[in-house]
mmCIF file of C-alpha atoms in Angstrom:
data_model
loop_
_atom_site.group_PDB
_atom_site.id
_atom_site.type_symbol
_atom_site.label_atom_id
_atom_site.label_comp_id
_atom_site.label_asym_id
_atom_site.label_seq_id
_atom_site.Cartn_x
_atom_site.Cartn_y
_atom_site.Cartn_z
ATOM 1 C CA MET A 16 -48.163 30.544 137.002
ATOM 2 C CA ALA A 17 -50.862 27.723 136.806
ATOM 3 C CA ASN A 18 -54.250 28.092 135.209
ATOM 4 C CA VAL A 19 -56.817 29.337 137.665
ATOM 5 C CA VAL A 20 -60.657 28.781 137.333
ATOM 6 C CA VAL A 21 -63.119 30.356 139.853
ATOM 7 C CA TRP A 22 -66.691 28.794 139.996
ATOM 8 C CA SER A 23 -68.755 31.847 141.304
ATOM 9 C CA LYS A 24 -72.234 32.980 141.189
ATOM 10 C CA VAL A 25 -73.787 36.388 141.472
ATOM 11 C CA GLY A 26 -74.443 38.093 144.870
ATOM 12 C CA CYS A 27 -71.906 35.599 146.641
ATOM 13 C CA HIS A 28 -69.716 37.641 148.720
ATOM 14 C CA TYR A 29 -67.144 34.872 149.350
ATOM 15 C CA CYS A 30 -66.968 34.575 145.447
ATOM 16 C CA LYS A 31 -66.425 38.328 145.140
ATOM 17 C CA ASP A 32 -63.806 38.089 147.863
ATOM 18 C CA VAL A 33 -61.823 35.344 146.109
ATOM 19 C CA LYS A 34 -61.952 37.225 142.700
ATOM 20 C CA ASP A 35 -60.845 40.433 144.409
ATOM 21 C CA TYR A 36 -57.963 38.571 145.921
ATOM 22 C CA LEU A 37 -56.862 36.974 142.561
ATOM 23 C CA THR A 38 -57.061 40.575 141.039
ATOM 24 C CA GLU A 39 -54.942 42.235 143.458
ATOM 25 C CA GLN A 40 -52.349 39.357 143.350
ATOM 26 C CA ASN A 41 -52.375 39.919 139.612
ATOM 27 C CA ILE A 42 -53.417 36.283 139.143
ATOM 28 C CA VAL A 43 -55.276 35.865 135.765
ATOM 29 C CA PHE A 44 -58.281 33.637 136.272
ATOM 30 C CA GLN A 45 -61.321 32.136 134.368
ATOM 31 C CA ASP A 46 -64.756 32.747 136.016
ATOM 32 C CA ILE A 47 -67.412 30.043 135.619
ATOM 33 C CA ASP A 48 -70.632 31.764 136.645
ATOM 34 C CA VAL A 49 -73.154 28.972 138.036
ATOM 35 C CA THR A 50 -75.993 31.653 138.496
ATOM 36 C CA ASP A 51 -79.073 30.252 136.722
ATOM 37 C CA HIS A 52 -77.026 27.250 135.363
ATOM 38 C CA ASP A 53 -78.055 24.241 137.506
ATOM 39 C CA TYR A 54 -76.251 22.044 135.271
ATOM 40 C CA LEU A 55 -72.917 23.660 136.280
ATOM 41 C CA ARG A 56 -73.727 22.793 139.711
ATOM 42 C CA GLU A 57 -74.257 19.290 138.887
ATOM 43 C CA VAL A 58 -70.624 19.378 137.488
ATOM 44 C CA LEU A 59 -69.315 20.421 140.719
ATOM 45 C CA GLN A 60 -71.439 17.691 142.532
ATOM 46 C CA ALA A 61 -69.961 15.071 140.258
ATOM 47 C CA LYS A 62 -66.417 16.445 140.632
ATOM 48 C CA TYR A 63 -66.332 17.401 144.103
ATOM 49 C CA GLY A 64 -69.428 16.306 145.997
ATOM 50 C CA ILE A 65 -70.480 19.757 146.684
ATOM 51 C CA ARG A 66 -72.906 22.356 144.998
ATOM 52 C CA HIS A 67 -71.452 25.342 146.686
ATOM 53 C CA VAL A 68 -69.381 28.020 145.266
ATOM 54 C CA PRO A 69 -66.991 29.518 145.341
ATOM 55 C CA VAL A 70 -64.686 26.641 144.000
ATOM 56 C CA VAL A 71 -61.293 27.408 142.644
ATOM 57 C CA GLU A 72 -59.306 25.247 140.379
ATOM 58 C CA ILE A 73 -55.463 25.627 140.147
ATOM 59 C CA GLY A 74 -53.278 23.713 137.739
ATOM 60 C CA ASP A 75 -53.624 22.251 134.499
ATOM 61 C CA ILE A 76 -57.319 21.289 134.242
ATOM 62 C CA GLU A 77 -57.024 19.522 130.652
ATOM 63 C CA LYS A 78 -54.132 17.281 131.927
ATOM 64 C CA GLY A 79 -55.699 16.507 135.230
ATOM 65 C CA THR A 80 -53.117 18.037 137.217
ATOM 66 C CA TYR A 81 -54.831 20.445 139.403
ATOM 67 C CA GLN A 82 -56.336 20.798 142.849
ATOM 68 C CA ALA A 83 -59.505 22.439 143.756
ATOM 69 C CA VAL A 84 -60.014 24.783 146.705
ATOM 70 C CA THR A 85 -63.299 24.022 148.086
ATOM 71 C CA GLU A 86 -63.072 25.340 151.527
ATOM 72 C CA ILE A 87 -64.344 29.003 152.275
ATOM 73 C CA GLY A 88 -61.697 31.413 153.288
ATOM 74 C CA ILE A 89 -58.800 33.224 151.640
ATOM 75 C CA GLU A 90 -56.390 31.513 153.615
ATOM 76 C CA TYR A 91 -57.133 27.955 151.831
ATOM 77 C CA LEU A 92 -56.550 29.771 148.507
ATOM 78 C CA GLU A 93 -53.257 31.475 149.520
ATOM 79 C CA LYS A 94 -52.078 27.974 150.785
ATOM 80 C CA ALA A 95 -53.049 26.343 147.674
ATOM 81 C CA LEU A 96 -51.389 28.976 145.514
ATOM 82 C CA LEU A 97 -48.177 28.732 147.481
ATOM 83 C CA GLN A 98 -48.055 24.992 147.340
ATOM 84 C CA LYS A 99 -48.425 25.370 143.318
ATOM 85 C CA GLU A 100 -45.436 27.776 143.265
ATOM 86 C CA GLU A 101 -43.405 25.365 145.370
ATOM 87 C CA VAL A 102 -44.053 22.418 142.856
ATOM 88 C CA LYS A 103 -42.575 24.560 139.856
#
């Protein structure tokens, strides 16, 4: 399974939905909490041109072989996870 990183913030119900889904699917993920950390939102702005969360990165981030799910909705996350599994 690919590495999964979730960029989220406290009080974001979309973020909670994403983390709950990953937990239910037994997918281990790292959570980066951007709450009260504007510099982390600047990272998102530089990488993806957005400042909103959740953003889910799937793949090998250190090697640069990953994709980011920036759309809101579990269906986008499911599709990206399925595509990563097909590549294996």
